[in-house]
Short mmCIF file of C-alpha atoms and ligand atoms in Angstrom, two decimals:
data_model
loop_
_atom_site.label_atom_id
_atom_site.label_comp_id
_atom_site.label_asym_id
_atom_site.label_seq_id
_atom_site.Cartn_x
_atom_site.Cartn_y
_atom_site.Cartn_z
CA MET A 1 -62.05 25.04 7.18
CA THR A 2 -61.24 22.49 4.50
CA ASP A 3 -62.49 19.32 6.31
CA THR A 4 -65.76 20.43 8.11
CA PRO A 5 -68.74 20.34 5.80
CA LEU A 6 -70.28 23.41 4.32
CA SER A 7 -74.06 23.57 4.54
CA LEU A 8 -76.08 25.70 2.35
CA PHE A 9 -79.78 26.71 2.22
CA ASN A 10 -81.46 25.34 -0.92
CA SER A 11 -84.43 27.35 -2.08
CA LEU A 12 -85.63 24.26 -4.10
CA THR A 13 -86.04 22.25 -1.02
CA ARG A 14 -86.38 25.01 1.52
CA SER A 15 -83.84 23.22 3.66
CA VAL A 16 -79.97 23.58 4.72
CA GLU A 17 -78.09 20.81 2.85
CA PRO A 18 -74.60 19.69 2.87
CA PHE A 19 -72.61 20.68 -0.13
CA SER A 20 -71.57 18.12 -2.25
CA PRO A 21 -69.69 18.98 -5.57
CA VAL A 22 -71.10 17.45 -8.84
CA HIS A 23 -67.47 17.32 -10.03
CA PRO A 24 -65.00 16.24 -7.13
CA GLY A 25 -62.74 19.08 -5.93
CA GLU A 26 -64.82 21.68 -8.03
CA ALA A 27 -67.61 24.15 -7.73
CA ARG A 28 -69.48 25.52 -10.62
CA VAL A 29 -71.53 28.45 -9.88
CA TYR A 30 -73.81 30.65 -12.02
CA THR A 31 -75.10 34.16 -10.73
CA CYS A 32 -77.87 36.15 -12.57
CA GLY A 33 -76.10 39.31 -13.54
CA PRO A 34 -77.41 42.77 -13.98
CA THR A 35 -79.70 44.11 -16.84
CA VAL A 36 -77.53 46.99 -17.99
CA TYR A 37 -80.05 49.59 -19.00
CA ASN A 38 -79.19 51.68 -15.86
CA TYR A 39 -76.99 51.99 -12.93
CA PRO A 40 -77.29 49.10 -10.48
CA HIS A 41 -78.65 50.26 -7.15
CA ILE A 42 -76.97 49.27 -3.94
CA GLY A 43 -79.73 46.46 -3.49
CA ASN A 44 -78.73 44.96 -6.68
CA MET A 45 -75.09 45.10 -5.44
CA ARG A 46 -76.10 43.11 -2.24
CA ALA A 47 -76.92 40.28 -4.55
CA TYR A 48 -73.18 40.37 -5.91
CA VAL A 49 -71.63 40.74 -2.50
CA PHE A 50 -73.54 37.53 -1.47
CA ALA A 51 -72.36 35.60 -4.67
CA ASP A 52 -68.77 36.78 -3.86
CA ILE A 53 -69.13 35.52 -0.37
CA LEU A 54 -70.22 32.18 -1.61
CA GLY A 55 -67.51 32.06 -4.17
CA ARG A 56 -64.82 32.94 -1.72
CA THR A 57 -66.05 30.49 0.84
CA LEU A 58 -65.92 27.55 -1.88
CA SER A 59 -62.49 28.66 -2.82
CA PHE A 60 -61.63 28.70 0.82
CA LYS A 61 -62.85 25.14 1.13
CA GLY A 62 -60.00 24.19 -1.34
CA LEU A 63 -62.55 23.92 -4.28
CA LYS A 64 -61.77 24.86 -7.80
CA LEU A 65 -64.24 27.57 -8.40
CA THR A 66 -65.74 28.39 -11.67
CA HIS A 67 -67.92 31.26 -11.26
CA ILE A 68 -70.13 32.68 -14.03
CA ILE A 69 -71.96 36.13 -13.84
CA ASN A 70 -73.94 37.17 -16.98
CA ILE A 71 -74.47 40.60 -18.33
CA THR A 72 -77.96 40.96 -19.55
CA ASP A 73 -77.95 43.24 -22.56
CA VAL A 74 -81.15 42.02 -24.21
CA GLY A 75 -84.47 40.41 -23.43
CA HIS A 76 -85.46 41.76 -19.93
CA LEU A 77 -88.90 43.35 -20.13
CA THR A 78 -90.03 45.95 -17.71
CA ASP A 79 -92.15 43.20 -15.99
CA ASP A 80 -90.39 39.92 -15.33
CA ALA A 81 -93.43 38.13 -16.53
CA ASP A 82 -93.30 38.91 -20.13
CA ASP A 83 -95.24 42.26 -20.06
CA GLY A 84 -94.08 45.68 -20.94
CA GLU A 85 -91.10 46.94 -23.15
CA ASP A 86 -87.59 45.68 -23.38
CA LYS A 87 -85.72 47.41 -20.62
CA MET A 88 -82.83 48.07 -22.92
CA GLU A 89 -84.82 49.35 -25.86
CA LYS A 90 -86.72 51.68 -23.61
CA MET A 91 -83.72 53.36 -22.07
CA ALA A 92 -82.05 53.67 -25.46
CA ALA A 93 -85.08 55.32 -26.81
CA GLU A 94 -85.25 57.75 -23.73
CA LYS A 95 -81.63 58.69 -24.13
CA ALA A 96 -81.69 58.81 -27.85
CA GLN A 97 -78.58 56.53 -27.84
CA SER A 98 -77.85 53.02 -29.35
CA ILE A 99 -78.51 50.08 -27.23
CA TRP A 100 -74.96 49.08 -27.67
CA ASP A 101 -73.79 52.26 -26.11
CA ILE A 102 -76.13 52.11 -23.28
CA ALA A 103 -75.01 48.53 -22.62
CA GLN A 104 -71.34 49.56 -22.74
CA HIS A 105 -71.91 52.54 -20.39
CA TYR A 106 -73.91 50.60 -17.67
CA THR A 107 -71.67 47.52 -17.78
CA GLN A 108 -68.67 49.55 -17.05
CA ALA A 109 -70.49 51.37 -14.25
CA TYR A 110 -71.43 47.96 -12.82
CA TRP A 111 -67.92 46.80 -13.05
CA ALA A 112 -66.72 49.78 -11.16
CA ASP A 113 -69.07 49.04 -8.33
CA VAL A 114 -67.97 45.30 -8.37
CA LYS A 115 -64.33 46.62 -8.03
CA ALA A 116 -65.16 49.11 -5.28
CA LEU A 117 -66.85 46.45 -3.37
CA ASN A 118 -63.89 43.94 -3.46
CA ILE A 119 -66.17 41.59 -5.25
CA ARG A 120 -63.73 39.18 -7.13
CA GLU A 121 -63.95 38.87 -10.83
CA PRO A 122 -65.70 35.59 -11.89
CA ALA A 123 -64.13 33.23 -14.37
CA LYS A 124 -66.23 34.75 -17.06
CA TRP A 125 -68.59 37.80 -17.53
CA SER A 126 -71.01 36.16 -20.14
CA ILE A 127 -72.68 38.75 -22.31
CA ALA A 128 -76.11 37.65 -23.50
CA THR A 129 -75.86 39.13 -26.93
CA ASP A 130 -72.70 36.79 -27.50
CA TYR A 131 -74.99 33.62 -27.19
CA ILE A 132 -77.90 34.39 -29.47
CA GLU A 133 -77.03 31.43 -31.93
CA GLU A 134 -76.70 29.06 -28.96
CA MET A 135 -80.08 30.49 -27.68
CA ILE A 136 -81.80 29.70 -31.06
CA GLU A 137 -80.30 26.23 -30.98
CA PHE A 138 -81.38 25.46 -27.62
CA ALA A 139 -84.97 26.78 -28.48
CA LYS A 140 -85.17 24.68 -31.60
CA GLY A 141 -84.24 21.61 -29.42
CA ILE A 142 -87.26 22.18 -27.02
CA ALA A 143 -89.75 23.84 -29.52
CA ASP A 144 -91.35 20.83 -30.70
CA LYS A 145 -92.29 19.08 -27.52
CA HIS A 146 -92.51 22.09 -25.22
CA CYS A 147 -93.43 25.16 -27.14
CA TYR A 148 -95.94 26.74 -29.43
CA GLU A 149 -96.13 29.65 -31.60
CA CYS A 150 -98.52 32.56 -31.46
CA ALA A 151 -98.58 36.02 -33.08
CA THR A 152 -96.23 37.57 -30.63
CA GLY A 153 -93.55 34.70 -30.32
CA LEU A 154 -92.65 31.34 -29.47
CA TYR A 155 -94.14 30.30 -26.02
CA PHE A 156 -93.07 27.74 -23.38
CA ASP A 157 -96.01 25.66 -22.23
CA VAL A 158 -95.36 25.22 -18.53
CA THR A 159 -97.64 21.96 -18.33
CA THR A 160 -95.23 20.25 -20.38
CA VAL A 161 -92.69 19.81 -17.50
CA GLU A 162 -93.19 18.26 -14.16
CA ASP A 163 -93.39 20.22 -10.93
CA TYR A 164 -93.52 23.69 -12.72
CA GLY A 165 -93.17 26.40 -10.13
CA ARG A 166 -91.89 24.42 -7.32
CA LEU A 167 -89.02 26.89 -6.57
CA ALA A 168 -91.70 29.62 -5.90
CA ARG A 169 -94.10 27.12 -4.34
CA ALA A 170 -96.62 28.49 -6.83
CA VAL A 171 -99.61 26.76 -8.42
CA THR A 172 -99.34 26.67 -12.15
CA GLU A 173 -102.92 27.51 -12.91
CA ASP A 174 -103.66 31.15 -12.43
CA GLY A 175 -100.11 31.74 -10.91
CA GLU A 176 -100.27 35.04 -9.36
CA GLY A 177 -98.88 38.18 -11.04
CA ARG A 178 -98.88 36.27 -14.37
CA ILE A 179 -99.88 37.83 -17.52
CA ASP A 180 -102.57 36.09 -19.50
CA THR A 181 -103.40 39.07 -21.76
CA VAL A 182 -101.29 37.84 -24.60
CA GLU A 183 -103.56 36.43 -27.14
CA GLY A 184 -103.18 32.60 -27.90
CA LYS A 185 -101.38 31.86 -24.64
CA ARG A 186 -102.51 28.50 -23.25
CA ASN A 187 -101.65 28.94 -19.57
CA ALA A 188 -101.32 32.22 -17.48
CA ALA A 189 -97.70 31.19 -16.62
CA ASP A 190 -96.56 30.41 -20.09
CA PHE A 191 -93.69 32.65 -21.12
CA ALA A 192 -92.01 33.83 -24.35
CA ILE A 193 -88.75 32.22 -25.23
CA TRP A 194 -88.59 34.15 -28.48
CA ARG A 195 -90.18 37.54 -28.95
CA LYS A 196 -91.14 38.35 -32.47
CA THR A 197 -90.59 41.98 -33.75
CA PRO A 198 -94.23 43.00 -34.55
CA ASP A 199 -94.86 43.65 -38.25
CA GLY A 200 -93.90 47.02 -39.55
CA GLU A 201 -91.52 47.66 -36.53
CA LYS A 202 -87.85 47.67 -36.32
CA ARG A 203 -86.06 46.97 -33.08
CA GLN A 204 -82.65 47.88 -32.48
CA MET A 205 -81.72 44.40 -31.54
CA GLU A 206 -83.17 41.63 -33.50
CA TRP A 207 -81.96 38.58 -35.15
CA ASP A 208 -83.39 36.05 -37.63
CA SER A 209 -84.79 32.82 -36.23
CA PRO A 210 -86.99 30.08 -37.31
CA TRP A 211 -89.90 31.97 -35.64
CA GLY A 212 -89.22 35.10 -37.36
CA LYS A 213 -87.13 38.21 -36.71
CA GLY A 214 -87.06 38.88 -32.98
CA ALA A 215 -85.10 38.64 -29.81
CA PRO A 216 -84.75 35.89 -27.23
CA GLY A 217 -86.81 35.86 -23.93
CA TRP A 218 -84.92 36.75 -20.81
CA HIS A 219 -85.15 33.47 -19.01
CA LEU A 220 -83.70 31.55 -22.00
CA GLU A 221 -80.42 33.37 -21.81
CA CYS A 222 -79.51 32.13 -18.43
CA SER A 223 -80.50 28.47 -19.21
CA VAL A 224 -78.31 28.70 -22.15
CA MET A 225 -75.26 30.36 -20.72
CA GLY A 226 -75.45 28.13 -17.74
CA GLU A 227 -75.51 24.96 -19.83
CA LYS A 228 -72.86 25.92 -22.16
CA LEU A 229 -70.51 27.22 -19.68
CA LEU A 230 -71.04 25.08 -16.73
CA GLY A 231 -72.99 21.98 -18.06
CA PHE A 232 -76.05 20.67 -16.51
CA PRO A 233 -76.32 19.96 -13.57
CA PHE A 234 -73.87 22.48 -12.06
CA ASP A 235 -73.48 23.14 -8.52
CA ILE A 236 -75.21 26.29 -7.43
CA HIS A 237 -77.33 29.02 -9.17
CA THR A 238 -77.75 32.33 -7.37
CA GLY A 239 -79.91 35.48 -7.69
CA GLY A 240 -81.90 37.84 -5.70
CA ILE A 241 -85.13 36.42 -4.04
CA ASP A 242 -87.34 38.07 -6.62
CA HIS A 243 -86.02 35.63 -9.16
CA ARG A 244 -87.46 32.73 -6.91
CA GLU A 245 -90.80 33.76 -8.20
CA ILE A 246 -90.73 33.83 -11.99
CA HIS A 247 -87.36 34.05 -13.69
CA HIS A 248 -85.72 30.90 -11.98
CA PRO A 249 -88.93 28.58 -12.15
CA ASN A 250 -88.82 29.58 -15.97
CA GLU A 251 -85.19 28.81 -16.20
CA ILE A 252 -85.70 25.36 -14.50
CA ALA A 253 -88.84 24.55 -16.70
CA GLN A 254 -86.41 25.15 -19.84
CA ASN A 255 -83.60 23.10 -18.33
CA GLN A 256 -85.88 20.28 -17.61
CA ALA A 257 -87.12 20.49 -21.14
CA PHE A 258 -83.76 20.68 -22.54
CA CYS A 259 -82.46 17.63 -20.66
CA GLY A 260 -85.68 15.59 -20.97
CA CYS A 261 -85.56 15.27 -17.26
CA GLY A 262 -88.21 14.43 -14.86
CA GLY A 263 -89.69 16.09 -11.80
CA LEU A 264 -87.83 18.16 -9.20
CA SER A 265 -87.92 15.86 -6.32
CA ASP A 266 -84.47 15.10 -7.70
CA ALA A 267 -82.79 18.70 -7.61
CA ARG A 268 -80.38 17.72 -10.46
CA ASN A 269 -83.23 17.78 -12.96
CA SER A 270 -83.59 21.56 -12.27
CA GLY A 271 -80.15 22.13 -14.08
CA ALA A 272 -78.32 22.90 -10.70
CA ASN A 273 -78.14 21.18 -7.36
CA ILE A 274 -78.65 24.13 -5.26
CA TRP A 275 -80.62 27.34 -5.96
CA MET A 276 -79.67 30.20 -3.45
CA HIS A 277 -81.34 33.38 -3.19
CA ASN A 278 -80.24 36.60 -1.20
CA ASN A 279 -83.00 38.63 0.51
CA PHE A 280 -83.55 42.34 -0.33
CA LEU A 281 -82.02 45.53 0.80
CA VAL A 282 -85.01 47.58 1.64
CA GLU A 283 -85.27 51.48 2.11
CA ARG A 284 -88.45 53.05 3.38
CA SER A 285 -88.32 56.40 1.40
CA GLY A 286 -88.25 54.83 -1.98
CA LYS A 287 -84.77 55.95 -2.94
CA MET A 288 -84.11 52.35 -4.10
CA SER A 289 -86.38 52.91 -7.23
CA LYS A 290 -84.29 53.54 -10.25
CA SER A 291 -86.94 56.05 -11.28
CA SER A 292 -86.49 58.31 -8.24
CA GLY A 293 -84.14 61.23 -8.88
CA GLU A 294 -81.38 60.55 -6.49
CA PHE A 295 -81.54 56.88 -6.22
CA LEU A 296 -79.34 54.72 -4.05
CA ARG A 297 -76.13 53.90 -6.20
CA LEU A 298 -72.81 53.11 -4.59
CA GLN A 299 -71.58 56.32 -6.07
CA LEU A 300 -74.10 58.37 -4.20
CA LEU A 301 -72.75 56.75 -0.81
CA MET A 302 -69.23 57.46 -2.05
CA ASP A 303 -70.28 61.09 -2.91
CA LYS A 304 -71.63 61.57 0.56
CA GLY A 305 -68.20 60.63 1.96
CA TYR A 306 -68.56 56.96 2.71
CA HIS A 307 -65.97 54.42 1.59
CA PRO A 308 -67.70 51.80 -0.50
CA LEU A 309 -66.61 49.02 1.80
CA ALA A 310 -68.65 50.37 4.62
CA TYR A 311 -71.54 49.21 2.42
CA ARG A 312 -69.85 45.66 2.12
CA MET A 313 -69.64 45.60 5.92
CA MET A 314 -73.19 46.69 6.11
CA CYS A 315 -74.10 43.60 3.84
CA LEU A 316 -72.04 41.25 5.93
CA GLN A 317 -73.60 42.28 9.16
CA ALA A 318 -76.91 40.65 8.02
CA HIS A 319 -77.43 37.19 7.05
CA TYR A 320 -77.86 37.03 3.35
CA ARG A 321 -81.36 35.39 3.87
CA SER A 322 -82.48 38.18 6.05
CA GLU A 323 -84.02 41.53 4.78
CA LEU A 324 -81.65 44.24 5.28
CA GLU A 325 -82.92 47.83 6.00
CA PHE A 326 -80.87 50.68 4.60
CA SER A 327 -80.30 53.85 6.54
CA TRP A 328 -77.40 56.32 6.79
CA GLU A 329 -76.99 55.68 10.48
CA GLY A 330 -76.75 52.00 9.74
CA LEU A 331 -73.90 52.73 7.12
CA GLU A 332 -72.09 55.00 9.42
CA ALA A 333 -72.17 52.42 12.10
CA ALA A 334 -70.89 49.73 9.52
CA LEU A 335 -68.17 52.43 8.67
CA THR A 336 -67.15 52.81 12.45
CA ARG A 337 -66.95 49.01 12.88
CA LEU A 338 -64.74 48.45 9.73
CA LYS A 339 -62.58 51.36 10.94
CA ARG A 340 -62.03 49.81 14.30
CA MET A 341 -61.01 46.45 12.61
CA VAL A 342 -58.64 48.37 10.36
CA MET A 343 -57.01 50.14 13.13
CA ALA A 344 -56.48 47.02 14.97
CA ALA A 345 -55.04 45.37 11.80
CA GLN A 346 -52.73 48.38 11.17
CA ARG A 347 -50.90 47.47 14.46
CA LEU A 348 -50.00 44.39 12.75
CA ALA A 349 -48.95 45.87 9.54
CA ASP A 350 -45.23 45.45 9.86
CA ALA A 351 -45.40 41.89 11.13
CA PRO A 352 -44.33 39.46 8.46
CA SER A 353 -47.21 37.33 7.63
CA GLN A 354 -46.74 33.51 7.96
CA PRO A 355 -48.82 30.40 7.37
CA VAL A 356 -51.76 30.02 9.75
CA ALA A 357 -50.32 27.88 12.51
CA GLU A 358 -52.13 25.94 15.20
CA HIS A 359 -52.11 28.36 18.02
CA PRO A 360 -54.13 27.88 21.16
CA LYS A 361 -54.86 31.56 21.51
CA PHE A 362 -56.72 31.51 18.29
CA ALA A 363 -58.22 28.07 18.31
CA ALA A 364 -61.61 29.52 19.56
CA SER A 365 -61.93 32.24 17.07
CA LEU A 366 -60.85 30.18 14.25
CA ALA A 367 -63.37 27.49 15.29
CA LYS A 368 -66.07 30.01 15.59
CA PHE A 369 -65.41 31.48 12.16
CA GLU A 370 -65.41 28.20 10.35
CA ALA A 371 -68.52 26.98 12.06
CA ALA A 372 -70.28 30.38 11.13
CA MET A 373 -69.25 30.13 7.45
CA ASN A 374 -70.09 26.54 7.20
CA ASP A 375 -73.64 27.25 8.59
CA ASP A 376 -75.05 28.74 5.33
CA LEU A 377 -72.56 31.53 5.20
CA GLY A 378 -73.15 33.10 8.55
CA THR A 379 -71.21 36.32 8.05
CA PRO A 380 -72.71 38.14 11.15
CA SER A 381 -71.13 35.63 13.46
CA ALA A 382 -67.91 35.44 11.28
CA LEU A 383 -67.44 39.02 11.72
CA THR A 384 -67.51 38.65 15.65
CA ALA A 385 -64.95 35.91 15.36
CA ILE A 386 -62.58 38.27 13.42
CA GLU A 387 -63.16 40.80 16.25
CA ASP A 388 -62.28 38.07 18.80
CA ALA A 389 -59.15 37.27 17.06
CA LEU A 390 -58.07 40.96 16.80
CA ALA A 391 -58.69 41.37 20.50
CA VAL A 392 -56.24 38.45 21.47
CA LYS A 393 -53.43 39.88 23.42
CA LYS A 394 -49.75 39.06 24.20
CA VAL A 395 -49.38 36.89 21.06
CA ASP A 396 -46.81 37.06 18.16
CA ALA A 397 -47.87 39.80 15.74
CA GLY A 398 -46.98 37.62 12.62
CA ILE A 399 -49.24 34.79 13.85
CA LYS A 400 -52.04 37.17 14.54
CA ARG A 401 -51.87 38.71 11.17
CA ALA A 402 -51.94 35.47 9.49
CA VAL A 403 -55.02 34.39 11.35
CA ILE A 404 -56.83 37.92 10.36
CA GLU A 405 -55.66 37.32 6.72
CA HIS A 406 -56.88 33.91 6.56
CA MET A 407 -60.47 35.01 7.79
CA ASP A 408 -60.58 38.05 5.76
CA SER A 409 -59.73 36.06 2.55
CA VAL A 410 -63.33 34.91 2.87
CA LEU A 411 -65.08 38.19 3.97
CA GLY A 412 -63.10 40.26 1.57
CA LEU A 413 -62.98 43.49 3.52
CA GLY A 414 -59.22 44.06 2.78
CA LEU A 415 -58.39 44.93 6.24
CA PHE A 416 -54.70 45.18 5.53
CA ASP A 417 -55.19 47.44 2.41
CA LEU A 418 -57.29 49.97 4.15
CA THR A 419 -56.19 52.87 6.32
CA ARG A 420 -58.04 54.77 9.08
CA GLU A 421 -57.57 57.88 6.92
CA ALA A 422 -59.18 56.29 3.81
CA LEU A 423 -62.18 55.45 5.85
CA ARG A 424 -62.83 59.04 7.02
CA ILE A 425 -66.14 60.45 5.92
CA ARG A 426 -65.34 62.83 3.20
CA PRO A 427 -68.26 64.33 1.16
CA LYS A 428 -67.28 64.88 -2.37
CA ASP A 429 -67.79 68.70 -2.71
CA ALA A 430 -66.35 69.61 0.61
CA ALA A 431 -63.15 71.67 0.15
CA THR A 432 -60.66 71.01 2.96
CA ASP A 433 -57.03 71.20 3.82
CA GLU A 434 -56.52 68.03 5.53
CA ALA A 435 -53.14 68.84 6.78
CA ALA A 436 -54.39 72.08 8.40
CA ILE A 437 -57.09 70.21 10.10
CA GLU A 438 -54.70 67.86 11.51
CA ASP A 439 -52.36 70.56 12.71
CA ALA A 440 -55.29 72.35 14.54
CA LEU A 441 -56.06 68.86 16.09
CA VAL A 442 -52.60 68.67 17.31
CA ARG A 443 -52.66 72.24 18.77
CA ARG A 444 -56.04 71.59 20.38
CA LYS A 445 -54.81 68.25 22.12
CA ALA A 446 -51.81 70.29 23.46
CA ALA A 447 -54.09 73.12 24.87
CA ARG A 448 -56.23 70.43 26.47
CA ALA A 449 -53.17 68.62 28.09
CA GLU A 450 -52.32 71.94 29.65
CA LYS A 451 -55.82 72.46 30.70
CA ASP A 452 -56.17 75.53 28.48
CA PHE A 453 -59.82 74.97 27.81
CA ALA A 454 -60.38 78.47 26.46
CA ALA A 455 -57.83 77.70 23.71
CA SER A 456 -58.88 74.28 23.16
CA ASP A 457 -62.54 75.37 22.58
CA ALA A 458 -61.53 78.18 20.45
CA ILE A 459 -59.83 75.70 18.15
CA ARG A 460 -62.82 73.42 18.10
CA ASP A 461 -65.15 76.46 16.94
CA GLU A 462 -62.53 77.32 14.22
CA LEU A 463 -62.89 73.73 12.95
CA VAL A 464 -66.56 73.59 13.20
CA ALA A 465 -66.81 76.75 11.14
CA GLN A 466 -64.84 74.84 8.44
CA GLY A 467 -67.56 72.32 8.61
CA VAL A 468 -65.22 69.84 10.63
CA ASP A 469 -66.92 67.75 13.21
CA VAL A 470 -64.55 66.95 16.04
CA MET A 471 -65.56 63.64 17.65
CA ASP A 472 -64.05 63.91 21.18
CA GLY A 473 -65.94 60.93 22.56
CA ASP A 474 -64.92 58.75 19.97
CA PRO A 475 -63.37 55.57 21.16
CA LEU A 476 -61.25 55.43 17.98
CA GLY A 477 -59.25 58.36 19.40
CA TRP A 478 -58.88 61.86 17.98
CA GLU A 479 -61.04 61.62 15.08
CA TRP A 480 -62.94 64.04 12.91
CA LYS A 481 -65.32 63.94 9.94
CA LEU A 482 -66.83 66.37 7.65
CA SER A 483 -70.31 67.30 8.38
P1 LIG B 1 -81.57 43.10 -12.13
O1 LIG B 1 -80.60 43.88 -12.86
O2 LIG B 1 -82.91 43.96 -12.10
O3 LIG B 1 -81.70 41.74 -12.99
O4 LIG B 1 -81.09 42.75 -10.83
C1 LIG B 1 -79.82 42.15 -10.43
C2 LIG B 1 -79.91 41.42 -9.19
O5 LIG B 1 -80.24 42.37 -8.05
C3 LIG B 1 -80.89 40.24 -9.15
O6 LIG B 1 -80.24 39.29 -8.78
C4 LIG B 1 -81.93 40.79 -8.40
O7 LIG B 1 -82.63 39.66 -7.85
C5 LIG B 1 -81.20 41.46 -7.24
N1 LIG B 1 -81.93 42.43 -6.51
C6 LIG B 1 -82.81 43.47 -7.17
N2 LIG B 1 -83.42 44.40 -6.13
C7 LIG B 1 -82.69 43.93 -4.90
C8 LIG B 1 -82.80 44.46 -3.58
N3 LIG B 1 -83.58 45.48 -3.30
N4 LIG B 1 -82.03 43.87 -2.71
C9 LIG B 1 -81.26 42.84 -3.04
N5 LIG B 1 -80.99 42.35 -4.32
C10 LIG B 1 -81.85 42.76 -5.35
ZN1 LIG B 2 -80.94 34.80 -14.83
#
């Protein structure tokens, strides 16, 4: 996969483009990270599975990857376009805890999900509040030419840069969903880069600045950390598709101002050569909303007995630019598919792995895999390429293992670290004696072999009474799950 070119969809140009690194042999990627005011929902985690696949693919191409994911612990308001309250302040008030404790708790929870989903650690997790000084310096540098002060803060005038809103394909004037209720704002799309603490109020998080005590705007932090840690222009900036509308156009405007750059027909002026966005995970009943009681967190999937990597598989089955609808049936289907692959991989477990050799039996599946990933990260087709390779018969097990490991290093399913048993559906509060279940299944199998169907049915009923669902027709063999 190292010599065929990688093509990626650039949201800025709305076209698939060959990837050509800014610094030869390197890839520098910035991913907008979570706002740590609450647990991430599984939709949020789709954004990081996507960024992880991108990072793994770039590494696989032999590029030295520097990946940054930020942690937003300040500045993100309840509305992306500068309206409402600071999400962190609001949650801290609701929970009567300090913002720092809230940030700590939800950052740890996010990291636990990252780990459970086999998402590789980035080169750095950049924490927004560690960069306040740099944000003030950045804002000072652009304030004279591009910003104006009003009672509530320092605002960025979007008419001072060329092509504002191109990423969103939005029109500057009267941009949809923009907040123009702030007194003194010149254009509806102008946004705060520094929010002053209102007179007589005290915020938990506030810093001194030339524009008074206050806190940075959310868009500012990503511009600053991107520039500090990767340098403009870097290669790729990623985020969920909602960021294409407000957050990223605003970041881009700040970057243009900072660099003194021209318009966006030259992508480099935006601060990154390529802007990539994953589409949403959607769910019809509203469980994706963090305000619903039992919202869809990875932990909920795990409590219901699903291995977290079933969710990774579910993500990979869809192209990152397609909407993906969540359903429990879909998750179970993804789990079954993963289990099949793991069982096939387990048969190779004892084979010593070796470097991937040219082997005619794998030429087609390897070529298919590479073509799929090179074509804007086509994971759905790449998964079928792994399945093709697993199905190859009468071939040295060591070579087969090497081919599968090679492909799995990009998809990150951890096929050789999983077991069929680990993938069994096991709800959290179900009390079971797994050894007794396995023993009953052995007895049942023996009874059936002797055509003693009365005995075999009796054992089945016994198991059903314990909440064990025996899946006779399962092509995976003698399988059971807890219902
Ligand atoms: P936030 O913590 O709100 O900044 O969101 C974290 C990431 O999740 C961002 O990249 C969002 O664009 C992305 N995101 C939010 N909702 C969804 C969803 N339903 N599906 C996929 N990505 C999402
Ligand atoms: Zn961001």
